[in-house]
CSV table of C-alpha atoms and ligand atoms in Angstrom, one decimal:
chain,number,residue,atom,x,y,z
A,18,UNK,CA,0.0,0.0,0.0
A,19,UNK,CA,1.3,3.7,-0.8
A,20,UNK,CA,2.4,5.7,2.1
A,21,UNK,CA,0.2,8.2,4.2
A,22,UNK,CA,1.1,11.5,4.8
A,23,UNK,CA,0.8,13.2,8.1
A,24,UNK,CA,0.4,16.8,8.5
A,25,UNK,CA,1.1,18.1,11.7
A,26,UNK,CA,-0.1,21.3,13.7
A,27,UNK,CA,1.2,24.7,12.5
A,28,UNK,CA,1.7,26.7,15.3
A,29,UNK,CA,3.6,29.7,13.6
A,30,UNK,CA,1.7,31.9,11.1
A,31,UNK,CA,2.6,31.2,7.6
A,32,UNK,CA,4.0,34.4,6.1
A,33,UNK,CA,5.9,35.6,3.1
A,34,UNK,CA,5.5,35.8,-0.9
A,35,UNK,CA,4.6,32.7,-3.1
A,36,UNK,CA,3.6,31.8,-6.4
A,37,UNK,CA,0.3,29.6,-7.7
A,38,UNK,CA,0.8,27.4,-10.3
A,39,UNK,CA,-0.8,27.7,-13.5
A,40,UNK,CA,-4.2,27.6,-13.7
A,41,UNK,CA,-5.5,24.7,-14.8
A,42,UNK,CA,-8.5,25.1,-17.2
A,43,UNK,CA,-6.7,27.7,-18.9
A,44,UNK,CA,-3.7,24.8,-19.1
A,45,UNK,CA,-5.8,22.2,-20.5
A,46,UNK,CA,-7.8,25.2,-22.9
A,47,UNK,CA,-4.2,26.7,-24.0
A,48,UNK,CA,-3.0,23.5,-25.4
A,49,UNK,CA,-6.1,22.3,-26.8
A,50,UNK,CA,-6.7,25.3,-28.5
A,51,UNK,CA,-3.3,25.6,-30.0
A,52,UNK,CA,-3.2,22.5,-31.6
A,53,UNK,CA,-6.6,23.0,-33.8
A,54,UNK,CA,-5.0,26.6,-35.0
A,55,UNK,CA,-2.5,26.8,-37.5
A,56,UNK,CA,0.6,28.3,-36.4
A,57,UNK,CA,3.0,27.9,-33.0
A,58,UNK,CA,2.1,29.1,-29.6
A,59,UNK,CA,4.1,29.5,-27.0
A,60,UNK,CA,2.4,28.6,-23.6
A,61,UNK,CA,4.0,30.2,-20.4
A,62,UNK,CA,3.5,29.0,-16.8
A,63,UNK,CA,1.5,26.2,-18.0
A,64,UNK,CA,0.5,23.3,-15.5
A,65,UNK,CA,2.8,20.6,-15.3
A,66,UNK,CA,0.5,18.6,-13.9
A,67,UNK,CA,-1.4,15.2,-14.5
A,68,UNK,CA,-4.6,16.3,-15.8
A,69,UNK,CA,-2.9,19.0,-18.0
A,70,UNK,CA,-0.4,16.8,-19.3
A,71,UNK,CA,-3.3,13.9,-20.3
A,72,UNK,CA,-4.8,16.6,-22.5
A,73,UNK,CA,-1.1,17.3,-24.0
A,74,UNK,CA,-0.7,13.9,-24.5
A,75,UNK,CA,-4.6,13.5,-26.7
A,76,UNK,CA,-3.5,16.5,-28.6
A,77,UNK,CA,0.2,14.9,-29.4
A,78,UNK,CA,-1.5,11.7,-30.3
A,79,UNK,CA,-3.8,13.7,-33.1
A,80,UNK,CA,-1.2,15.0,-34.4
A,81,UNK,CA,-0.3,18.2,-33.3
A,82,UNK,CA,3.6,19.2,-31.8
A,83,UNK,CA,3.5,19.7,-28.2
A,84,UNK,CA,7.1,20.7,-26.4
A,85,UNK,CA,8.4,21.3,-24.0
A,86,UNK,CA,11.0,24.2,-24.1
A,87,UNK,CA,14.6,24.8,-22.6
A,88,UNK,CA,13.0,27.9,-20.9
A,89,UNK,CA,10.3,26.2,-19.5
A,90,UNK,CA,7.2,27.5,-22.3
A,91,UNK,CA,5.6,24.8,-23.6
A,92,UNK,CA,5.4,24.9,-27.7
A,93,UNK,CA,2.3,23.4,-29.5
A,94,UNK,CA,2.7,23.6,-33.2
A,95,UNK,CA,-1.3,23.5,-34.5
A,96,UNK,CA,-2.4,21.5,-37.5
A,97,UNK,CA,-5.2,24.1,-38.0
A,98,UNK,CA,-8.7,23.5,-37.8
A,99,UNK,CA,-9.0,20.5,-40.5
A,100,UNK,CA,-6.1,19.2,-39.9
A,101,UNK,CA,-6.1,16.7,-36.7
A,102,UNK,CA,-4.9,13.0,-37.7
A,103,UNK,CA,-7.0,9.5,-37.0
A,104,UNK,CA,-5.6,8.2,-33.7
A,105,UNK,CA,-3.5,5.5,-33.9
A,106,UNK,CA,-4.2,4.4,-29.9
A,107,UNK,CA,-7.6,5.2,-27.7
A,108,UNK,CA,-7.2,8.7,-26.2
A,109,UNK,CA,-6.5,8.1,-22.4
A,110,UNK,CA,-8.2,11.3,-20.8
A,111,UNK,CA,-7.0,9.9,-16.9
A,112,UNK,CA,-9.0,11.5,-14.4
A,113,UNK,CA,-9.4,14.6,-16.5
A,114,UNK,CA,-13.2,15.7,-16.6
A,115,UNK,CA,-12.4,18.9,-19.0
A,116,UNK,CA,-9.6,16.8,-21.4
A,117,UNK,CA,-12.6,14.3,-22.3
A,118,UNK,CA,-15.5,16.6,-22.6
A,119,UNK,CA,-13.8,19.4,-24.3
A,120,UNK,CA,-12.4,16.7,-26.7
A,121,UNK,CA,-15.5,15.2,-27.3
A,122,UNK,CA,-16.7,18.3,-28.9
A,123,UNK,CA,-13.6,18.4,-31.3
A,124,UNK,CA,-14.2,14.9,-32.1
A,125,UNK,CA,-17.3,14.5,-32.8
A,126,UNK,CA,-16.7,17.0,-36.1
A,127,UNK,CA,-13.7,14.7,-37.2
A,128,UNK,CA,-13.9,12.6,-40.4
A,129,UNK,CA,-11.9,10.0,-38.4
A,130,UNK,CA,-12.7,7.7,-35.2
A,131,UNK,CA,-11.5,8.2,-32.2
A,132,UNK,CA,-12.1,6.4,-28.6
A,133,UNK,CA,-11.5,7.1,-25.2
A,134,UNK,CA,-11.0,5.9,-21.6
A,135,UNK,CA,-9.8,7.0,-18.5
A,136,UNK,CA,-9.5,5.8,-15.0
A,137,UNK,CA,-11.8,4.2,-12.5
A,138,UNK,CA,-13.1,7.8,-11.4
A,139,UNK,CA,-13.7,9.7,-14.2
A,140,UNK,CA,-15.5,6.0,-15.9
A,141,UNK,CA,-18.0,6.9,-13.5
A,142,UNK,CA,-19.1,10.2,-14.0
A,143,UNK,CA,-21.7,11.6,-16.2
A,144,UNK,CA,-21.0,11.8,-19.8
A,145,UNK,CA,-24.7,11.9,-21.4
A,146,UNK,CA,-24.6,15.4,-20.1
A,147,UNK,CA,-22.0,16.5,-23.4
A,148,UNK,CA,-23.1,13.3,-25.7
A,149,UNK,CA,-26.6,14.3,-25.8
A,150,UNK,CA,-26.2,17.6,-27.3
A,151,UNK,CA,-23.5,16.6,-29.5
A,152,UNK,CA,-25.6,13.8,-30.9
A,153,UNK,CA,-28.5,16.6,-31.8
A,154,UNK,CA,-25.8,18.0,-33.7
A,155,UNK,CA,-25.6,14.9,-35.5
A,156,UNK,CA,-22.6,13.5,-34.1
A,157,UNK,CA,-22.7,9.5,-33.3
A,158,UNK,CA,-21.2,8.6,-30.2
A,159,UNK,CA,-21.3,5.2,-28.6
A,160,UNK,CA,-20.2,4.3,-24.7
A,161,UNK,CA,-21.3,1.9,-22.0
A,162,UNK,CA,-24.5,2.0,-20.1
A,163,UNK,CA,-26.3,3.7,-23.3
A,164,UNK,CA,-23.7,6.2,-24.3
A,165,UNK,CA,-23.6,7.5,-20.6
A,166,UNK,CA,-20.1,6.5,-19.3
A,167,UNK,CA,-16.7,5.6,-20.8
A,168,UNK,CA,-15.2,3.6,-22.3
A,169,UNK,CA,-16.5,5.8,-25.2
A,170,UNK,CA,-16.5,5.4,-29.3
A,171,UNK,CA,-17.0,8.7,-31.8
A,172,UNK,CA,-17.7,7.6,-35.2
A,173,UNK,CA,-16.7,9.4,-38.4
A,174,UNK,CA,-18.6,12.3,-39.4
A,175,UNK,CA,-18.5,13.7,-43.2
A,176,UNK,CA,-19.4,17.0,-43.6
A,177,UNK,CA,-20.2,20.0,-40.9
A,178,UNK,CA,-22.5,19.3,-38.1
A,179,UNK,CA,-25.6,21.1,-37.7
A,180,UNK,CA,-25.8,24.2,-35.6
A,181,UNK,CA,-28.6,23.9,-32.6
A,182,UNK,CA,-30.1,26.2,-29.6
A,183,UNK,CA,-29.2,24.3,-26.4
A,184,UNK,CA,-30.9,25.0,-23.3
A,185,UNK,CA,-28.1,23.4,-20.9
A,186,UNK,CA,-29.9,22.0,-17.6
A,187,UNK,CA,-26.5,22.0,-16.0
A,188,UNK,CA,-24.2,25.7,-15.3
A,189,UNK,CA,-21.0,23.2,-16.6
A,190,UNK,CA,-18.2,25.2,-18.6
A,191,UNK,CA,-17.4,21.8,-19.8
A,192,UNK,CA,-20.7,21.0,-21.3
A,193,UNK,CA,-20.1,24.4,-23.2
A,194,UNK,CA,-17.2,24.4,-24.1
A,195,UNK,CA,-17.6,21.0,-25.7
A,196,UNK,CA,-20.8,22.4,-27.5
A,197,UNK,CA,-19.0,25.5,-28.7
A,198,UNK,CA,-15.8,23.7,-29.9
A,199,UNK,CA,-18.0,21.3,-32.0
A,200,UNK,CA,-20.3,25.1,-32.9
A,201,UNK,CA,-16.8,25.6,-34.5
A,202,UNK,CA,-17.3,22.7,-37.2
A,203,UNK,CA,-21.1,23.7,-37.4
A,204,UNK,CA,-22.7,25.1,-40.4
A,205,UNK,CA,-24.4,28.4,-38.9
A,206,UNK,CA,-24.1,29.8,-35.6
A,207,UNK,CA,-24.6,27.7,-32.0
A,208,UNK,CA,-26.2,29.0,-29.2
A,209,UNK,CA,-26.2,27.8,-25.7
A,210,UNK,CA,-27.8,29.0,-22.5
A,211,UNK,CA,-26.7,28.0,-19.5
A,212,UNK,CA,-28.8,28.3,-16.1
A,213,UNK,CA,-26.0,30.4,-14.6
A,214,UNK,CA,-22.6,32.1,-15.8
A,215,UNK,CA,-19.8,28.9,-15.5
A,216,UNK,CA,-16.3,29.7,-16.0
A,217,UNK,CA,-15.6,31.4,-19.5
A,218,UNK,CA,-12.2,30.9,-20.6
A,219,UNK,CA,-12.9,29.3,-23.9
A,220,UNK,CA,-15.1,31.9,-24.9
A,221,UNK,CA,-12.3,34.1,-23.8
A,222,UNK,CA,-9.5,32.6,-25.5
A,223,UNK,CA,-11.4,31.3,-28.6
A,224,UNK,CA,-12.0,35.4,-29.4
A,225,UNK,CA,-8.0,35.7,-29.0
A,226,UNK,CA,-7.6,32.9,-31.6
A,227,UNK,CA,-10.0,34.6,-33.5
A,228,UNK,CA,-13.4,33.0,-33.1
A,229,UNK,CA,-16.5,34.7,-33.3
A,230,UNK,CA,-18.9,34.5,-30.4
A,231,UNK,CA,-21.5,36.7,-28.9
A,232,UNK,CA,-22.7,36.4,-25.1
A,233,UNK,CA,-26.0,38.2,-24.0
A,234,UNK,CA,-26.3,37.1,-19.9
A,235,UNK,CA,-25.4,33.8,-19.9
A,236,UNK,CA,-26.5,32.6,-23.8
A,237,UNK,CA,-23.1,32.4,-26.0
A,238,UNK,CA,-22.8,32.1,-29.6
A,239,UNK,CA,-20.5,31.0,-31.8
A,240,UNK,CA,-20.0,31.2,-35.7
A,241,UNK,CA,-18.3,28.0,-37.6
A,242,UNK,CA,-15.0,29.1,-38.5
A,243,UNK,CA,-12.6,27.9,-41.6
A,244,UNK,CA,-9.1,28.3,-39.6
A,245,UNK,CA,-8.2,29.8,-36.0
A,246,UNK,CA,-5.2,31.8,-35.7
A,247,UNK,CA,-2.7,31.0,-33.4
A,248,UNK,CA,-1.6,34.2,-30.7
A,249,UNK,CA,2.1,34.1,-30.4
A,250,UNK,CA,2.1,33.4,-26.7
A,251,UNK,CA,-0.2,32.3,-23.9
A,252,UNK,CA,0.6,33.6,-20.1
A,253,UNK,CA,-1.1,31.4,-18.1
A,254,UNK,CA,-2.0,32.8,-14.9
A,255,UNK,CA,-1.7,31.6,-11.2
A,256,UNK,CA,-4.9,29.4,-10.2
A,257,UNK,CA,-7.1,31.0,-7.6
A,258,UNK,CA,-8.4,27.1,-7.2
A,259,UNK,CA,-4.7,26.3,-6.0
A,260,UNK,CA,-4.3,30.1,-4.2
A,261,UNK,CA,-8.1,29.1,-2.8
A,262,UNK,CA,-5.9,26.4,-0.3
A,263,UNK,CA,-3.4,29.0,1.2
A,264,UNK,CA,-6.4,31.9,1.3
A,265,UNK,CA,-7.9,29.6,3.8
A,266,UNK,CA,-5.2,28.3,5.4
A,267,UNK,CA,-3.3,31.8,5.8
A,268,UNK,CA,-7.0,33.4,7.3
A,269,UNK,CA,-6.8,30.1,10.0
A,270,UNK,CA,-3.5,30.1,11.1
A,271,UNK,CA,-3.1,33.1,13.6
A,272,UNK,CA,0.0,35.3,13.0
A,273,UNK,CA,-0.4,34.7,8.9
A,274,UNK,CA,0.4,37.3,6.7
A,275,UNK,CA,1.0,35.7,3.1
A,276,UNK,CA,1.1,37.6,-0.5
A,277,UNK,CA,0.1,35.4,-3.4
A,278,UNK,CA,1.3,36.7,-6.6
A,279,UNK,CA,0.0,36.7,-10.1
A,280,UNK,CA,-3.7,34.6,-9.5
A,281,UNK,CA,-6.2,34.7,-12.0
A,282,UNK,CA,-9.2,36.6,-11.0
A,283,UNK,CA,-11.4,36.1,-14.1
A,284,UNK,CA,-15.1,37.8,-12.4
A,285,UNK,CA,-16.4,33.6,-13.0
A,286,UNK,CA,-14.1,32.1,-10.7
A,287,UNK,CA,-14.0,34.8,-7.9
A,288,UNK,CA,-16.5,33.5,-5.6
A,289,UNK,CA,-14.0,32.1,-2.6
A,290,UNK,CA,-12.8,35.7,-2.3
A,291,UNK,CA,-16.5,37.1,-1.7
A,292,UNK,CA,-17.5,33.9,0.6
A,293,UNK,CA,-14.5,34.3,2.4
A,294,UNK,CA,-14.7,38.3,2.7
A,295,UNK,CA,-18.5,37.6,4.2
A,296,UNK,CA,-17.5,35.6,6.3
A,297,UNK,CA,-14.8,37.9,8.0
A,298,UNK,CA,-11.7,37.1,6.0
A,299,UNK,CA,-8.6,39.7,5.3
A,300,UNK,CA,-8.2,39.4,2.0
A,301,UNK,CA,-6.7,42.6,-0.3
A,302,UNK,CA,-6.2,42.3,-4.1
A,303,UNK,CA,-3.3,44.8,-5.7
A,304,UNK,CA,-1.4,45.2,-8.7
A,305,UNK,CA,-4.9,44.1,-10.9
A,306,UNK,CA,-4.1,44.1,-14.5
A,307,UNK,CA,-4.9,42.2,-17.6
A,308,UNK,CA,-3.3,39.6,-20.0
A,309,UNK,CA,-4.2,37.5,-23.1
A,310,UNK,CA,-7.8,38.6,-22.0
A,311,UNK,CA,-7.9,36.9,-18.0
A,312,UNK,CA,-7.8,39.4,-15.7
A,313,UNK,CA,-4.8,39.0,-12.6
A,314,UNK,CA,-3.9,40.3,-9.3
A,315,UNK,CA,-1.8,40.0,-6.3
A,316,UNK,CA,-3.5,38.7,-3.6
A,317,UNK,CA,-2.8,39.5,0.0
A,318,UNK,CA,-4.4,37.5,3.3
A,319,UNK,CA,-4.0,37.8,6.7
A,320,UNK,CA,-5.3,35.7,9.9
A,321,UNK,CA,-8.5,36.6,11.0
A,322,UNK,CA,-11.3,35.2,12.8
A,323,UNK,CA,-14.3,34.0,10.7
A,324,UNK,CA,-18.1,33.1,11.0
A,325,UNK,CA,-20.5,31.5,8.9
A,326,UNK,CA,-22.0,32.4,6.5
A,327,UNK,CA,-24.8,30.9,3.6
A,328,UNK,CA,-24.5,30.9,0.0
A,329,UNK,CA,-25.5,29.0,-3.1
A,330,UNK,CA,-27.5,29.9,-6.2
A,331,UNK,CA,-25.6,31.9,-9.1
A,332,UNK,CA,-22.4,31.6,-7.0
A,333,UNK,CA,-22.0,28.0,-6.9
A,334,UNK,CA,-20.5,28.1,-10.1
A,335,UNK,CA,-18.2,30.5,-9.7
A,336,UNK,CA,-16.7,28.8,-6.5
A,337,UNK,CA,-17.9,25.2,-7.3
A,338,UNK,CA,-14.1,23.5,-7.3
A,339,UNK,CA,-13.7,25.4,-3.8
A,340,UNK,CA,-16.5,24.1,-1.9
A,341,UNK,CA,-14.3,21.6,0.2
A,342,UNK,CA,-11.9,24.0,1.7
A,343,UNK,CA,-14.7,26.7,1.9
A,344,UNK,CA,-16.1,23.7,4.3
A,345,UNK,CA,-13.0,23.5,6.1
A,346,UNK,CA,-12.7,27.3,6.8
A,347,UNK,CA,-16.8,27.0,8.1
A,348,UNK,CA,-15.4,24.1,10.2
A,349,UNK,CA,-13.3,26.8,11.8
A,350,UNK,CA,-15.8,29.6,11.9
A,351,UNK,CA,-18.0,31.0,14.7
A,352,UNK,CA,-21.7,29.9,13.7
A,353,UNK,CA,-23.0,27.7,10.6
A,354,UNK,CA,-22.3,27.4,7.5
A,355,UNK,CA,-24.9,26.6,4.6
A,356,UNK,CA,-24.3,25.3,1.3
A,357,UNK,CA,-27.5,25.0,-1.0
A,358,UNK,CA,-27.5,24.5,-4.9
A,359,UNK,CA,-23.9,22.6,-4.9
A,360,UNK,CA,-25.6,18.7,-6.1
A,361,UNK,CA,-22.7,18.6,-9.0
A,362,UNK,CA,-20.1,18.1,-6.2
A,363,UNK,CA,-22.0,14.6,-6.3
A,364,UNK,CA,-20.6,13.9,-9.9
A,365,UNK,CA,-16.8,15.3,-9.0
A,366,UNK,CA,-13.6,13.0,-8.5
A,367,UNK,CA,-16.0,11.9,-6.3
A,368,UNK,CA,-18.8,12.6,-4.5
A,369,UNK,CA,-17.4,15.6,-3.0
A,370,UNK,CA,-20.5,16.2,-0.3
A,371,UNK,CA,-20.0,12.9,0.9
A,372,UNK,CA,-16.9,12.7,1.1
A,373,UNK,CA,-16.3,16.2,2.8
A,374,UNK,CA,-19.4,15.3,5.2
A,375,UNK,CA,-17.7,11.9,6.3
A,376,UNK,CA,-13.7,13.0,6.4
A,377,UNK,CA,-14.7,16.3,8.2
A,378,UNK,CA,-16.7,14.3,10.9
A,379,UNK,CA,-13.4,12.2,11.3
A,380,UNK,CA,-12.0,15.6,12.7
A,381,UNK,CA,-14.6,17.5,14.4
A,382,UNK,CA,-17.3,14.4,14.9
A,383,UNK,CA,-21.0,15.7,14.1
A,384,UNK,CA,-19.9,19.2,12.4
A,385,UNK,CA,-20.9,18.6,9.5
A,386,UNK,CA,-24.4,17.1,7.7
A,387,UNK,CA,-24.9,16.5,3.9
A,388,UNK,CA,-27.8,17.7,2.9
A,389,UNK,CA,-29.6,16.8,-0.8
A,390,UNK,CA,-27.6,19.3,-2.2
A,391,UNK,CA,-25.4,21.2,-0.1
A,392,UNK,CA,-24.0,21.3,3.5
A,393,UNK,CA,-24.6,22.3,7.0
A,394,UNK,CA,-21.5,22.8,8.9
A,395,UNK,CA,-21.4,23.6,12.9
A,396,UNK,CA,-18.4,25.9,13.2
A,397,UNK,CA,-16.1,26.0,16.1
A,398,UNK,CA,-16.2,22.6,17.5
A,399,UNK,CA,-13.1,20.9,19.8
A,400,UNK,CA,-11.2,19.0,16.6
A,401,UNK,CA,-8.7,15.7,17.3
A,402,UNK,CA,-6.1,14.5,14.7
A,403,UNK,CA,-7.6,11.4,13.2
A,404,UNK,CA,-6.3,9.5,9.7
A,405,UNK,CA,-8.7,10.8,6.5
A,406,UNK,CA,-9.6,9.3,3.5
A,407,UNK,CA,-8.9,11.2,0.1
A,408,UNK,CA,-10.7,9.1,-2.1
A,409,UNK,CA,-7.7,9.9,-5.0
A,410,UNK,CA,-9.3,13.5,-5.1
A,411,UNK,CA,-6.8,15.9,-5.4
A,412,UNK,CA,-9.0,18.7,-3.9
A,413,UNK,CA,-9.9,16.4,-0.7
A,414,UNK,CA,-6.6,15.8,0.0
A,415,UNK,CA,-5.9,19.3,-0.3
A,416,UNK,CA,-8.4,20.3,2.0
A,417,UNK,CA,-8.0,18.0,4.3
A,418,UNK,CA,-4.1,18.7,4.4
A,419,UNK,CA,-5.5,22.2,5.4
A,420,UNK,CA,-8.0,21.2,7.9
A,421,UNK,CA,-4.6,19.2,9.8
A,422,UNK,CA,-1.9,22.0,9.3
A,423,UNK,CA,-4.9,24.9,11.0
A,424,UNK,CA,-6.3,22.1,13.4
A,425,UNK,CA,-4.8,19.4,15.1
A,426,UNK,CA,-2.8,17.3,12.2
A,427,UNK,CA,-4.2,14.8,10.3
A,428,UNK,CA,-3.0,11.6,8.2
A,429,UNK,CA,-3.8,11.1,4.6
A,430,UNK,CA,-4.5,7.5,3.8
A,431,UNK,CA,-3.7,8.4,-0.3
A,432,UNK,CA,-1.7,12.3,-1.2
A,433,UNK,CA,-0.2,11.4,-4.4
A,434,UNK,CA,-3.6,12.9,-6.2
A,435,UNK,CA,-2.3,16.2,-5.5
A,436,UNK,CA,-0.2,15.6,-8.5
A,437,UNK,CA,-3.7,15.6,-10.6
A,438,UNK,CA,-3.6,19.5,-10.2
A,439,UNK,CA,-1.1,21.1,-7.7
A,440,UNK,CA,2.1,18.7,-7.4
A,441,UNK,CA,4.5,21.0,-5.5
A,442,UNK,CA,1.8,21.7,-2.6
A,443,UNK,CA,3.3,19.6,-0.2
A,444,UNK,CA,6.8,21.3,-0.9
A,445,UNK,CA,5.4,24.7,-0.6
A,446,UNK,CA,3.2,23.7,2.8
A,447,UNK,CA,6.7,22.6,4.3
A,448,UNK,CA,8.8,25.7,3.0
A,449,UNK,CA,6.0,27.9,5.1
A,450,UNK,CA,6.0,26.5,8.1
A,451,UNK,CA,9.8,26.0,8.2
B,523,LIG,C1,-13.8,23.0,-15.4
B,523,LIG,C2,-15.1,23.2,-15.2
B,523,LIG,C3,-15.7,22.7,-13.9
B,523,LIG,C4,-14.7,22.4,-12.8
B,523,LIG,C5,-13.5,21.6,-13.4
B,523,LIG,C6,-12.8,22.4,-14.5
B,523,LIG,C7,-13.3,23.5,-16.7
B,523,LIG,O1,-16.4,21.5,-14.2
B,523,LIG,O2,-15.3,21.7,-11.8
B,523,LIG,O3,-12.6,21.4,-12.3
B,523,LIG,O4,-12.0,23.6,-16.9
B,523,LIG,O5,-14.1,23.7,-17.6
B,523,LIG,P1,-17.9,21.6,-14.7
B,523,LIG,O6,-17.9,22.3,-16.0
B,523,LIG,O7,-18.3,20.1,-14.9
B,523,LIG,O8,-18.7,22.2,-13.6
């Protein structure tokens, strides 16, 4: 069996300057993109991580030139819009959700066949959700269960698929950016409408490559294009999902005073900073400017004691990959916490309000109660070191890693998953506290 990890009590306040890695949609979108423009792009501070690097790997194996560079860019040479190759091998997406959806919609306008697989976690999570749309556009895509789950096939298609209005039941940036990266291929304009505003870097970074798209509240068109045209370089910035771990661990840790430098603070991904604000937190933003279209700042947190707080509705997506360690700071708060609207942390890595519900209660026993689709969580409660499952969830183990280092330690049965997203987090929680 792999080794645990144990992460013991900080006692000194974590100060200093450090620096997120990448972002990691804007990794897997960089890369992707690239390769169906025609030209080179050089991609800086891009994720070196697993779920980045299985999208490199599906682009390399349809033919387009990802490298990495002396300097540390990474290179992707595009083959342009038309000119993707038949794979030779099935497209292993790993545990990456946005690699297989996102390439689904590329796919399913290909003249060639291409399948896919990926491991025991990401074979169980909804895939009907991007293959039911895609099919209206006339793609043909066969998969286990009735085209629900992976192992998945996508048949050939001749000629352009066939534009649609899509009323998305889900707020899922990858259901829509699947949808408007097959609206590419389509022969008139797509249009999607989601129930509230997800993420938006591929509508952002499909504009830089040239794409056409129109958004009115959160509906988004797109207009087929012939070619895409490659920027000359991509900055990728720091991700606030990867900041979101030391924003809640600096605000827990008496004595912190910790500057984070160069985070992405697109307005759809912002919604730990209000939450944690609300709920008392000291958080400043300076230095705000803009590259390649994302919006960036410095961010700046200091201890500070916090309550609870309740929140769900329009914000759930602009927070949703945060919700565990936004339970773990409510775990530490004065008062309740309440988390409505959140069910898709059912269909994450795992089922995230499960597994938060259970792994929390491991530390503070009765804090926290799953409710249909959210959380209740009793702040403030006498914690005790106890070992916690991760479930191979990077963000759990993450969270939980946080929970230990602000409480009273905790052992994590499985820590590799960091890797998935954020591999250098246990190096940079030890250089802290040292
Ligand atoms: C992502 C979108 C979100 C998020 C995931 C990354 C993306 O998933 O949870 O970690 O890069 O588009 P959904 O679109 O399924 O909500």
């Amino acid at each position: 069996m792999a080794e645990g990890k144990e992460i013991r009590p900080v006692k000194r306040g974590l100060t200093g300057t450090i620096r997120i890695p990448g972002d990691k949609s804007i990794s897997h979108r960089s890369v992707m993109f690239s390769a169906i423009a025609k030209g080179k792009v050089r991609v800086m501070n891009f994720l070196e991580a697993a779920d980045c690097l299985s999208t490199a790997a599906c682009m390399r194996t349809l033919g387009a030139g990802v490298d990495r560079q002396a300097d540390g860019a990474l290179l992707v040479t595009g083959v342009g819009l038309h000119g993707l190759k038949e794979p030779q091998c099935v497209l292993d997406a790993g545990n990456s959700g946005t690699t297989l959806r996102l390439l689904l919609g590329i796919s399913a306008a290909q003249p060639f066949f291409s399948a896919f697989a990926g491991d025991a976690s990401l074979s169980g999570r909804p895939m009907a959700r991007v293959i039911e749309p895609l099919s209206r556009m006339g793609a043909v895509i066969k998969g286990r269960a009735g085209n629900r789950f992976l192992p998945l096939a996508v048949l050939p298609r001749e000629g352009r698929l066939r534009a649609m209005d899509y009323e998305s039941p889900v707020a899922s940036a990858q259901v829509k950016s699947a949808i408007l990266l097959a609206g590419l291929y389509a022969d008139s304009g797509t249009t999607l409408k989601e129930p509230a505003l997800s993420r938006d870097h591929t509508e952002r970074m499909l504009g830089a490559f040239g794409a056409t798209l129109r958004r009115e509240g959160t509906t988004v068109t797109i207009e087929p294009a012939d070619e895409l045209f490659s920027p000359e370089e991509i900055i990728v910035p720091g991700d606030i999902s990867s900041a979101a771990y030391w924003l809640v661990a600096a605000s827990l840790i008496e004595g912190s005073d910790l500057v984070l430098e160069d985070v992405g603070v697109n307005p759809t991904r912002t919604g730990i900073l209000e939450v944690l604000s609300d709920m008392g937190a000291d958080i400043t933003l300076s230095n705000e400017r803009e590259s390649g279209g994302e919006a960036l700042a410095d961010i700046r947190v200091r201890a500070a004691s916090l309550h609870g707080v309740s929140f769900g509705g329009a914000i759930i997506p602009r927070l949703i990959d945060e919700i565990p360690i936004l339970a773990v700071a409510a775990l530490f708060a004065e008062g309740d916490t309440v988390i409505s609207g959140a069910a898709e942390l059912r269909v994450k890595e795992t089922d995230r309000l499960k597994a938060v519900t259970t792994e929390l209660n491991r530390l503070a026993p009765g804090a926290v109660e799953a409710t249909e689709d959210g959380m209740i969580i009793r702040g403030d409660r006498a914690l005790s070191p106890a070992v916690c499952r991760t479930y191979d969830d990077h963000r759990m183990a993450m969270s939980l890693a946080v929970a230990g280092a602000a409480g009273e330690g905790v052992t994590l049965d499985a820590p590799a998953c960091i890797n998935i997203s954020y591999p250098s987090f246990f190096e940079t929680l030890d250089n802290l506290v040292q």
